[in-house]
Amino acid sequence: LAAPNRPSAPAARVGAPTAAAATPPSCAPAEAPPVIDISPLAARAHTPAEPLDGATVAQIRDACSKWGFFYVRGHGVAPELLARFEAQQAAFFALPAELKRALKRGRTNSKGWYDDELTKNKRDWKEGFDLGAQDGHLDGVGLDGFNQWPSGAHGLPLFEPTCRAYFAAAHDVAMVLARAMAQGLGMPPDHFDREFARHSSYLRLNYYPPCPEPNAHRCISPHTDAGALTVLTQSEVRSLQVELDGEWFDVPPVPGTFVINTGDVMQVWSNGLYRAPLHRVIAQRTLERYSAPYFLNPSYETEYAPIPSTVTPDRPAKYRPISWGAFRMSRFAGDFADVGQETQISDFEIA
Ligand SMILES: O=C(O)CCC(=O)C(=O)O
Ligand SMILES: [Fe+2]
């Protein structure tokens, strides 16, 4: 089911963080994250062990190595489902504050609504709503939390079923991409599947209100996503930016596509062959914006380290094994309070 697409993403260079004067006025389209048609992969979603289309895998591998960002079209998610999901997202954030506060996330439950998230110890200019994969059933390490859904008082009967349907669709896209990434590292495509059997993925609904002082705030400060990979929908406002070689590039909306980025777990598995890039969301003076990242995360029991195919005498392992459960636990604490320096995968780098 192909959604309408534009052929390419005209990313604009938006300025060097340090030497703005040296910024060229524009950049060639070749310098934008690529748009990749994954329809040759989507057909294989239910036969995970079979090799995927080599040309498509090569495009994904190259994009993960250079940008850590790319767009996908031909992903098979019905445009009608996306439209229903986006309508429910907007309706949810339009609810009166006290109804949203009734679903507040907290230290004992990571799922629900919030307007107080910190990224790198700075308060984000946004509201969010998180819902998880296992609804509290993963609680081996006491972290997963349980989903909080609007009740009758909220008057949004379609919110929960629509979020669940979209969650399932985003997960299918994410798994196909995880398999392509495995094959791109010289492994069978289902190499990582075992780690996702009890996955701790979550879907995050973001709402970014207009900001009277857009230069004084960030909707989200520069960060990498901690998990394996992210499948993002964004509304038609250009605010997402990715860092490459010390410069920030727009990742503008491209209708009919998802934006994909690799996360820290994939960077570690790939021994740095795939990048988990810094990205940020800039504030808008007058425009409101919505986005929804689906974070594909492994099970909490997963210990991740560079996979054997990525480690050679010339390229020794760059990371010590990391426990996903312990890593998440420390990050979650940092979402609420300034805990000083957050845990980073660089803490696990082998010197
Ligand atoms: O809103 C966006 O475009 C990106 C959101 C993001 O990076 C995140 O929630 O981690
Ligand atoms: Fe992110």
mmCIF file of C-alpha atoms and ligand atoms in Angstrom:
data_model
loop_
_atom_site.group_PDB
_atom_site.id
_atom_site.type_symbol
_atom_site.label_atom_id
_atom_site.label_comp_id
_atom_site.label_asym_id
_atom_site.label_seq_id
_atom_site.Cartn_x
_atom_site.Cartn_y
_atom_site.Cartn_z
ATOM 1 C CA LEU A 1 0.000 0.000 0.000
ATOM 2 C CA ALA A 2 2.022 2.923 -1.253
ATOM 3 C CA ALA A 3 1.217 6.281 0.287
ATOM 4 C CA PRO A 4 1.738 9.393 -1.856
ATOM 5 C CA ASN A 5 5.374 10.340 -1.905
ATOM 6 C CA ARG A 6 7.743 12.984 -3.011
ATOM 7 C CA PRO A 7 10.797 11.590 -4.764
ATOM 8 C CA SER A 8 13.421 13.111 -2.510
ATOM 9 C CA ALA A 9 13.922 15.022 0.696
ATOM 10 C CA PRO A 10 15.342 18.486 0.085
ATOM 11 C CA ALA A 11 17.198 18.880 3.356
ATOM 12 C CA ALA A 12 18.605 22.332 3.937
ATOM 13 C CA ARG A 13 21.779 22.985 5.800
ATOM 14 C CA VAL A 14 20.798 25.098 8.739
ATOM 15 C CA GLY A 15 24.071 26.244 10.175
ATOM 16 C CA ALA A 16 27.243 25.220 11.869
ATOM 17 C CA PRO A 17 26.839 25.173 15.649
ATOM 18 C CA THR A 18 30.104 27.036 16.130
ATOM 19 C CA ALA A 19 30.972 29.057 12.997
ATOM 20 C CA ALA A 20 27.664 30.214 11.544
ATOM 21 C CA ALA A 21 29.419 32.558 9.103
ATOM 22 C CA ALA A 22 31.087 29.620 7.381
ATOM 23 C CA THR A 23 27.752 27.982 6.587
ATOM 24 C CA PRO A 24 27.165 27.567 2.846
ATOM 25 C CA PRO A 25 23.753 28.912 1.791
ATOM 26 C CA SER A 26 22.413 25.523 0.725
ATOM 27 C CA CYS A 27 23.467 21.940 0.296
ATOM 28 C CA ALA A 28 23.155 19.442 -2.517
ATOM 29 C CA PRO A 29 20.273 16.966 -2.201
ATOM 30 C CA ALA A 30 22.945 14.264 -2.015
ATOM 31 C CA GLU A 31 23.734 15.648 1.444
ATOM 32 C CA ALA A 32 20.241 14.902 2.744
ATOM 33 C CA PRO A 33 19.201 11.667 4.445
ATOM 34 C CA PRO A 34 18.011 9.455 1.563
ATOM 35 C CA VAL A 35 14.472 8.290 0.851
ATOM 36 C CA ILE A 36 14.517 4.485 0.531
ATOM 37 C CA ASP A 37 11.677 2.460 -0.977
ATOM 38 C CA ILE A 38 11.377 -0.572 1.307
ATOM 39 C CA SER A 39 8.527 -2.272 -0.561
ATOM 40 C CA PRO A 40 10.914 -5.105 -1.603
ATOM 41 C CA LEU A 41 11.407 -5.808 2.142
ATOM 42 C CA ALA A 42 7.877 -5.365 3.424
ATOM 43 C CA ALA A 43 6.689 -8.445 1.539
ATOM 44 C CA ARG A 44 9.056 -10.507 3.692
ATOM 45 C CA ALA A 45 7.757 -9.342 7.066
ATOM 46 C CA HIS A 46 6.483 -12.822 7.939
ATOM 47 C CA THR A 47 9.426 -14.937 6.764
ATOM 48 C CA PRO A 48 12.153 -13.452 8.941
ATOM 49 C CA ALA A 49 14.914 -15.942 8.169
ATOM 50 C CA GLU A 50 14.887 -15.493 4.378
ATOM 51 C CA PRO A 51 17.456 -13.135 2.893
ATOM 52 C CA LEU A 52 16.101 -9.695 2.101
ATOM 53 C CA ASP A 53 16.543 -7.789 -1.155
ATOM 54 C CA GLY A 54 20.267 -7.033 -1.323
ATOM 55 C CA ALA A 55 20.024 -3.675 -3.091
ATOM 56 C CA THR A 56 17.570 -2.313 -0.522
ATOM 57 C CA VAL A 57 19.679 -3.637 2.355
ATOM 58 C CA ALA A 58 22.746 -1.921 0.888
ATOM 59 C CA GLN A 59 20.929 1.424 0.744
ATOM 60 C CA ILE A 60 19.883 1.048 4.385
ATOM 61 C CA ARG A 61 23.378 0.015 5.467
ATOM 62 C CA ASP A 62 24.919 3.032 3.709
ATOM 63 C CA ALA A 63 22.385 5.434 5.213
ATOM 64 C CA CYS A 64 23.004 3.997 8.706
ATOM 65 C CA SER A 65 26.745 4.411 8.245
ATOM 66 C CA LYS A 66 26.646 7.981 6.962
ATOM 67 C CA TRP A 67 23.651 9.705 8.567
ATOM 68 C CA GLY A 68 22.070 7.245 10.943
ATOM 69 C CA PHE A 69 18.895 8.779 9.429
ATOM 70 C CA PHE A 70 16.813 7.901 6.378
ATOM 71 C CA TYR A 71 13.238 8.063 5.165
ATOM 72 C CA VAL A 72 11.243 5.005 4.121
ATOM 73 C CA ARG A 73 8.383 4.818 1.654
ATOM 74 C CA GLY A 74 6.625 1.711 0.403
ATOM 75 C CA HIS A 75 6.377 0.683 4.086
ATOM 76 C CA GLY A 76 2.884 -0.796 3.768
ATOM 77 C CA VAL A 77 1.229 1.140 6.619
ATOM 78 C CA ALA A 78 -2.219 2.216 5.435
ATOM 79 C CA PRO A 79 -2.556 6.013 5.057
ATOM 80 C CA GLU A 80 -6.021 5.721 6.637
ATOM 81 C CA LEU A 81 -4.535 4.247 9.823
ATOM 82 C CA LEU A 82 -1.981 7.030 9.993
ATOM 83 C CA ALA A 83 -4.652 9.677 9.468
ATOM 84 C CA ARG A 84 -6.802 8.185 12.246
ATOM 85 C CA PHE A 85 -3.818 7.993 14.567
ATOM 86 C CA GLU A 86 -2.823 11.605 13.933
ATOM 87 C CA ALA A 87 -6.397 12.783 14.537
ATOM 88 C CA GLN A 88 -6.508 10.923 17.880
ATOM 89 C CA GLN A 89 -3.115 12.329 18.850
ATOM 90 C CA ALA A 90 -4.295 15.908 18.240
ATOM 91 C CA ALA A 91 -7.578 15.283 20.079
ATOM 92 C CA PHE A 92 -5.720 13.880 23.081
ATOM 93 C CA PHE A 93 -3.401 16.856 23.518
ATOM 94 C CA ALA A 94 -6.359 19.246 23.073
ATOM 95 C CA LEU A 95 -7.935 17.827 26.258
ATOM 96 C CA PRO A 96 -8.120 20.103 29.319
ATOM 97 C CA ALA A 97 -4.939 19.946 31.413
ATOM 98 C CA GLU A 98 -6.624 18.329 34.418
ATOM 99 C CA LEU A 99 -7.849 15.405 32.299
ATOM 100 C CA LYS A 100 -4.313 14.849 30.982
ATOM 101 C CA ARG A 101 -2.892 15.150 34.498
ATOM 102 C CA ALA A 102 -5.128 12.258 35.554
ATOM 103 C CA LEU A 103 -2.887 10.088 33.318
ATOM 104 C CA LYS A 104 0.405 11.488 34.634
ATOM 105 C CA ARG A 105 3.516 9.377 34.346
ATOM 106 C CA GLY A 106 5.714 9.210 37.425
ATOM 107 C CA ARG A 107 8.629 7.608 39.164
ATOM 108 C CA THR A 108 6.760 4.337 39.665
ATOM 109 C CA ASN A 109 5.173 4.161 36.210
ATOM 110 C CA SER A 110 7.043 5.150 33.064
ATOM 111 C CA LYS A 111 3.899 5.226 30.922
ATOM 112 C CA GLY A 112 1.362 8.038 30.567
ATOM 113 C CA TRP A 113 1.190 11.804 29.962
ATOM 114 C CA TYR A 114 3.792 14.359 31.056
ATOM 115 C CA ASP A 115 4.936 17.913 30.432
ATOM 116 C CA ASP A 116 8.085 17.851 32.544
ATOM 117 C CA GLU A 117 10.598 15.721 30.664
ATOM 118 C CA LEU A 118 14.256 16.650 30.812
ATOM 119 C CA THR A 119 16.673 15.859 27.976
ATOM 120 C CA LYS A 120 20.297 16.240 28.983
ATOM 121 C CA ASN A 121 19.019 17.911 32.158
ATOM 122 C CA LYS A 122 17.154 20.659 30.251
ATOM 123 C CA ARG A 123 13.387 20.871 30.323
ATOM 124 C CA ASP A 124 11.852 20.103 26.926
ATOM 125 C CA TRP A 125 9.293 22.530 25.390
ATOM 126 C CA LYS A 126 6.752 19.788 24.834
ATOM 127 C CA GLU A 127 4.092 17.464 26.161
ATOM 128 C CA GLY A 128 4.301 13.719 25.688
ATOM 129 C CA PHE A 129 2.313 10.523 26.126
ATOM 130 C CA ASP A 130 4.101 7.156 26.255
ATOM 131 C CA LEU A 131 2.578 3.720 25.828
ATOM 132 C CA GLY A 132 4.493 0.488 26.063
ATOM 133 C CA ALA A 133 4.704 -2.907 24.462
ATOM 134 C CA GLN A 134 4.001 -5.211 27.343
ATOM 135 C CA ASP A 135 1.728 -3.159 29.575
ATOM 136 C CA GLY A 136 3.533 -3.941 32.800
ATOM 137 C CA HIS A 137 4.177 -7.586 32.024
ATOM 138 C CA LEU A 138 7.928 -7.171 31.586
ATOM 139 C CA ASP A 139 8.527 -6.238 35.125
ATOM 140 C CA GLY A 140 11.550 -8.375 35.816
ATOM 141 C CA VAL A 141 13.460 -5.182 36.641
ATOM 142 C CA GLY A 142 10.540 -3.042 37.854
ATOM 143 C CA LEU A 143 10.812 -0.535 35.061
ATOM 144 C CA ASP A 144 8.256 -1.168 32.360
ATOM 145 C CA GLY A 145 5.181 0.443 33.865
ATOM 146 C CA PHE A 146 1.616 -0.028 32.691
ATOM 147 C CA ASN A 147 -0.330 1.839 30.067
ATOM 148 C CA GLN A 148 -2.724 4.539 31.225
ATOM 149 C CA TRP A 149 -5.641 5.022 28.848
ATOM 150 C CA PRO A 150 -8.219 7.789 28.771
ATOM 151 C CA SER A 151 -11.421 6.853 30.602
ATOM 152 C CA GLY A 152 -15.027 7.702 29.821
ATOM 153 C CA ALA A 153 -14.465 11.169 31.287
ATOM 154 C CA HIS A 154 -11.962 11.942 28.559
ATOM 155 C CA GLY A 155 -14.485 11.236 25.818
ATOM 156 C CA LEU A 156 -11.958 9.665 23.443
ATOM 157 C CA PRO A 157 -13.212 6.104 22.938
ATOM 158 C CA LEU A 158 -11.147 5.586 19.773
ATOM 159 C CA PHE A 159 -7.845 6.713 21.274
ATOM 160 C CA GLU A 160 -6.786 3.362 22.788
ATOM 161 C CA PRO A 161 -7.729 1.079 19.858
ATOM 162 C CA THR A 162 -6.178 3.475 17.360
ATOM 163 C CA CYS A 163 -2.930 3.774 19.332
ATOM 164 C CA ARG A 164 -2.759 -0.011 19.664
ATOM 165 C CA ALA A 165 -3.317 -0.514 15.932
ATOM 166 C CA TYR A 166 -0.689 2.063 15.038
ATOM 167 C CA PHE A 167 1.736 0.582 17.590
ATOM 168 C CA ALA A 168 1.434 -2.835 15.898
ATOM 169 C CA ALA A 169 1.954 -1.331 12.435
ATOM 170 C CA ALA A 170 5.020 0.653 13.539
ATOM 171 C CA HIS A 171 6.460 -2.448 15.196
ATOM 172 C CA ASP A 172 6.185 -4.422 11.945
ATOM 173 C CA VAL A 173 8.030 -1.680 10.055
ATOM 174 C CA ALA A 174 10.681 -1.529 12.786
ATOM 175 C CA MET A 175 11.260 -5.296 12.738
ATOM 176 C CA VAL A 176 11.705 -5.385 8.969
ATOM 177 C CA LEU A 177 14.287 -2.620 9.305
ATOM 178 C CA ALA A 178 16.065 -4.389 12.177
ATOM 179 C CA ARG A 179 16.354 -7.438 9.907
ATOM 180 C CA ALA A 180 17.716 -5.344 7.058
ATOM 181 C CA MET A 181 20.259 -3.851 9.455
ATOM 182 C CA ALA A 182 21.310 -7.339 10.634
ATOM 183 C CA GLN A 183 21.786 -8.513 7.055
ATOM 184 C CA GLY A 184 23.720 -5.318 6.309
ATOM 185 C CA LEU A 185 26.185 -6.446 8.995
ATOM 186 C CA GLY A 186 26.699 -9.789 7.280
ATOM 187 C CA MET A 187 24.350 -11.753 9.540
ATOM 188 C CA PRO A 188 21.143 -13.673 8.771
ATOM 189 C CA PRO A 189 18.261 -11.175 8.818
ATOM 190 C CA ASP A 190 16.677 -12.686 11.941
ATOM 191 C CA HIS A 191 19.906 -12.389 13.938
ATOM 192 C CA PHE A 192 18.412 -9.861 16.399
ATOM 193 C CA ASP A 193 14.899 -11.340 16.515
ATOM 194 C CA ARG A 194 15.552 -13.228 19.750
ATOM 195 C CA GLU A 195 16.375 -9.971 21.540
ATOM 196 C CA PHE A 196 12.983 -8.533 20.534
ATOM 197 C CA ALA A 197 10.836 -11.499 21.648
ATOM 198 C CA ARG A 198 10.070 -9.686 24.942
ATOM 199 C CA HIS A 199 10.827 -6.238 23.593
ATOM 200 C CA SER A 200 10.494 -3.120 25.734
ATOM 201 C CA SER A 201 9.574 -0.851 22.813
ATOM 202 C CA TYR A 202 7.325 2.128 23.348
ATOM 203 C CA LEU A 203 5.368 4.598 21.292
ATOM 204 C CA ARG A 204 5.700 8.248 22.242
ATOM 205 C CA LEU A 205 3.197 10.873 21.195
ATOM 206 C CA ASN A 206 4.799 14.339 21.202
ATOM 207 C CA TYR A 207 3.053 17.705 21.109
ATOM 208 C CA TYR A 208 5.195 20.821 20.738
ATOM 209 C CA PRO A 209 3.260 24.005 21.536
ATOM 210 C CA PRO A 210 4.257 27.358 20.012
ATOM 211 C CA CYS A 211 7.106 28.945 21.947
ATOM 212 C CA PRO A 212 7.242 32.735 22.464
ATOM 213 C CA GLU A 213 11.042 32.681 22.699
ATOM 214 C CA PRO A 214 12.140 29.987 20.246
ATOM 215 C CA ASN A 215 15.813 30.843 20.562
ATOM 216 C CA ALA A 216 15.784 30.431 24.336
ATOM 217 C CA HIS A 217 14.303 26.912 24.325
ATOM 218 C CA ARG A 218 14.530 23.592 22.579
ATOM 219 C CA CYS A 219 11.585 21.287 22.093
ATOM 220 C CA ILE A 220 14.162 18.522 22.574
ATOM 221 C CA SER A 221 17.851 19.156 23.265
ATOM 222 C CA PRO A 222 20.489 17.267 21.250
ATOM 223 C CA HIS A 223 20.366 13.564 22.112
ATOM 224 C CA THR A 224 20.711 10.100 20.642
ATOM 225 C CA ASP A 225 17.908 7.559 20.952
ATOM 226 C CA ALA A 226 18.943 4.828 23.360
ATOM 227 C CA GLY A 227 17.326 1.803 21.708
ATOM 228 C CA ALA A 228 17.828 -0.126 18.478
ATOM 229 C CA LEU A 229 16.015 2.086 15.981
ATOM 230 C CA THR A 230 13.200 4.625 15.792
ATOM 231 C CA VAL A 231 10.259 4.892 13.370
ATOM 232 C CA LEU A 232 8.932 8.470 13.384
ATOM 233 C CA THR A 233 5.911 10.254 11.967
ATOM 234 C CA GLN A 234 6.023 14.051 12.032
ATOM 235 C CA SER A 235 3.449 16.710 11.159
ATOM 236 C CA GLU A 236 4.178 19.226 8.430
ATOM 237 C CA VAL A 237 6.464 21.527 10.394
ATOM 238 C CA ARG A 238 10.208 21.547 9.781
ATOM 239 C CA SER A 239 11.834 21.335 13.216
ATOM 240 C CA LEU A 240 13.778 18.075 13.428
ATOM 241 C CA GLN A 241 17.511 18.350 12.792
ATOM 242 C CA VAL A 242 20.346 15.832 12.652
ATOM 243 C CA GLU A 243 24.031 16.426 13.257
ATOM 244 C CA LEU A 244 26.620 15.292 10.734
ATOM 245 C CA ASP A 245 30.302 16.241 10.908
ATOM 246 C CA GLY A 246 29.608 19.044 13.366
ATOM 247 C CA GLU A 247 26.783 20.675 11.388
ATOM 248 C CA TRP A 248 23.013 20.536 11.795
ATOM 249 C CA PHE A 249 20.789 19.494 8.883
ATOM 250 C CA ASP A 250 17.018 19.713 8.621
ATOM 251 C CA VAL A 251 15.082 16.461 8.400
ATOM 252 C CA PRO A 252 11.976 18.037 6.837
ATOM 253 C CA PRO A 253 8.600 16.337 6.592
ATOM 254 C CA VAL A 254 8.182 14.190 3.458
ATOM 255 C CA PRO A 255 4.561 13.076 3.014
ATOM 256 C CA GLY A 256 3.963 9.342 2.959
ATOM 257 C CA THR A 257 7.274 8.459 4.598
ATOM 258 C CA PHE A 258 8.540 7.539 8.030
ATOM 259 C CA VAL A 259 11.801 8.965 9.313
ATOM 260 C CA ILE A 260 14.063 6.203 10.611
ATOM 261 C CA ASN A 261 17.085 6.646 12.819
ATOM 262 C CA THR A 262 19.432 4.188 14.412
ATOM 263 C CA GLY A 263 19.899 4.230 18.177
ATOM 264 C CA ASP A 264 22.672 3.480 20.640
ATOM 265 C CA VAL A 265 21.925 -0.254 20.817
ATOM 266 C CA MET A 266 22.356 -0.608 17.054
ATOM 267 C CA GLN A 267 25.534 1.469 17.177
ATOM 268 C CA VAL A 268 26.955 -0.918 19.760
ATOM 269 C CA TRP A 269 25.785 -4.094 17.984
ATOM 270 C CA SER A 270 27.384 -2.807 14.766
ATOM 271 C CA ASN A 271 30.613 -1.864 16.568
ATOM 272 C CA GLY A 272 30.134 1.701 15.325
ATOM 273 C CA LEU A 273 29.528 0.806 11.667
ATOM 274 C CA TYR A 274 26.040 2.248 12.093
ATOM 275 C CA ARG A 275 25.806 5.684 13.739
ATOM 276 C CA ALA A 276 23.349 6.700 16.411
ATOM 277 C CA PRO A 277 23.321 10.375 15.426
ATOM 278 C CA LEU A 278 22.672 13.385 17.607
ATOM 279 C CA HIS A 279 19.374 15.013 16.749
ATOM 280 C CA ARG A 280 17.263 17.803 18.224
ATOM 281 C CA VAL A 281 13.930 19.543 17.780
ATOM 282 C CA ILE A 282 13.916 23.318 17.492
ATOM 283 C CA ALA A 283 11.081 25.462 18.842
ATOM 284 C CA GLN A 284 8.641 27.414 16.668
ATOM 285 C CA ARG A 285 7.284 30.854 17.591
ATOM 286 C CA THR A 286 3.813 30.397 16.102
ATOM 287 C CA LEU A 287 3.446 26.848 14.807
ATOM 288 C CA GLU A 288 2.389 23.798 16.767
ATOM 289 C CA ARG A 289 3.882 20.488 15.828
ATOM 290 C CA TYR A 290 3.195 16.800 16.498
ATOM 291 C CA SER A 291 5.439 13.806 16.126
ATOM 292 C CA ALA A 292 5.328 10.170 17.197
ATOM 293 C CA PRO A 293 8.509 8.119 17.525
ATOM 294 C CA TYR A 294 8.201 4.346 17.922
ATOM 295 C CA PHE A 295 11.307 3.248 19.805
ATOM 296 C CA LEU A 296 12.207 -0.366 19.000
ATOM 297 C CA ASN A 297 13.946 -1.585 22.143
ATOM 298 C CA PRO A 298 15.243 -5.048 23.086
ATOM 299 C CA SER A 299 14.103 -7.012 26.122
ATOM 300 C CA TYR A 300 15.442 -5.804 29.462
ATOM 301 C CA GLU A 301 17.477 -9.011 29.822
ATOM 302 C CA THR A 302 19.454 -8.171 26.668
ATOM 303 C CA GLU A 303 23.186 -7.718 27.085
ATOM 304 C CA TYR A 304 24.380 -5.948 23.978
ATOM 305 C CA ALA A 305 27.904 -5.847 22.604
ATOM 306 C CA PRO A 306 29.445 -5.704 19.113
ATOM 307 C CA ILE A 307 28.276 -8.760 17.149
ATOM 308 C CA PRO A 308 31.015 -11.136 15.902
ATOM 309 C CA SER A 309 30.736 -10.178 12.208
ATOM 310 C CA THR A 310 31.710 -6.585 13.072
ATOM 311 C CA VAL A 311 34.820 -7.419 15.096
ATOM 312 C CA THR A 312 38.068 -8.062 13.218
ATOM 313 C CA PRO A 313 41.769 -7.735 14.085
ATOM 314 C CA ASP A 314 41.721 -4.352 12.320
ATOM 315 C CA ARG A 315 38.513 -3.334 14.023
ATOM 316 C CA PRO A 316 38.517 -4.572 17.609
ATOM 317 C CA ALA A 317 35.393 -4.327 19.750
ATOM 318 C CA LYS A 318 34.765 -0.702 20.746
ATOM 319 C CA TYR A 319 32.283 -1.448 23.537
ATOM 320 C CA ARG A 320 32.002 -3.617 26.603
ATOM 321 C CA PRO A 321 28.689 -5.503 26.992
ATOM 322 C CA ILE A 322 25.868 -3.290 28.270
ATOM 323 C CA SER A 323 22.742 -4.415 30.129
ATOM 324 C CA TRP A 324 19.661 -2.825 28.534
ATOM 325 C CA GLY A 325 17.622 -3.098 31.753
ATOM 326 C CA ALA A 326 20.241 -1.339 33.851
ATOM 327 C CA PHE A 327 20.871 1.290 31.182
ATOM 328 C CA ARG A 328 17.157 2.116 30.863
ATOM 329 C CA MET A 329 16.787 2.323 34.596
ATOM 330 C CA SER A 330 19.477 4.988 34.867
ATOM 331 C CA ARG A 331 18.121 6.965 31.892
ATOM 332 C CA PHE A 332 14.581 6.952 33.214
ATOM 333 C CA ALA A 333 15.753 8.561 36.449
ATOM 334 C CA GLY A 334 17.348 11.310 34.352
ATOM 335 C CA ASP A 335 14.034 12.075 32.610
ATOM 336 C CA PHE A 336 12.663 13.445 35.875
ATOM 337 C CA ALA A 337 15.472 15.130 37.707
ATOM 338 C CA ASP A 338 18.881 16.576 37.155
ATOM 339 C CA VAL A 339 20.968 13.543 38.096
ATOM 340 C CA GLY A 340 24.202 15.103 36.913
ATOM 341 C CA GLN A 341 25.882 13.413 33.963
ATOM 342 C CA GLU A 342 23.513 10.890 32.332
ATOM 343 C CA THR A 343 24.754 7.385 31.578
ATOM 344 C CA GLN A 344 26.029 7.291 27.981
ATOM 345 C CA ILE A 345 27.117 4.415 25.781
ATOM 346 C CA SER A 346 30.491 6.177 25.707
ATOM 347 C CA ASP A 347 30.816 5.064 29.345
ATOM 348 C CA PHE A 348 31.105 1.542 27.904
ATOM 349 C CA GLU A 349 33.688 2.376 25.265
ATOM 350 C CA ILE A 350 36.873 0.333 25.353
ATOM 351 C CA ALA A 351 39.730 2.803 25.509
HETATM 352 O O1 LIG B 1 9.808 15.231 17.109
HETATM 353 C C1 LIG B 1 10.704 14.755 16.418
HETATM 354 O O2 LIG B 1 10.765 14.985 15.210
HETATM 355 C C2 LIG B 1 11.777 13.874 17.022
HETATM 356 C C3 LIG B 1 11.472 13.408 18.413
HETATM 357 C C4 LIG B 1 12.647 12.727 19.067
HETATM 358 O O3 LIG B 1 13.770 12.820 18.646
HETATM 359 C C5 LIG B 1 12.412 11.914 20.272
HETATM 360 O O4 LIG B 1 11.274 11.942 20.821
HETATM 361 O O5 LIG B 1 13.367 11.213 20.703
HETATM 362 FE FE FE B 2 15.029 11.245 19.479
#
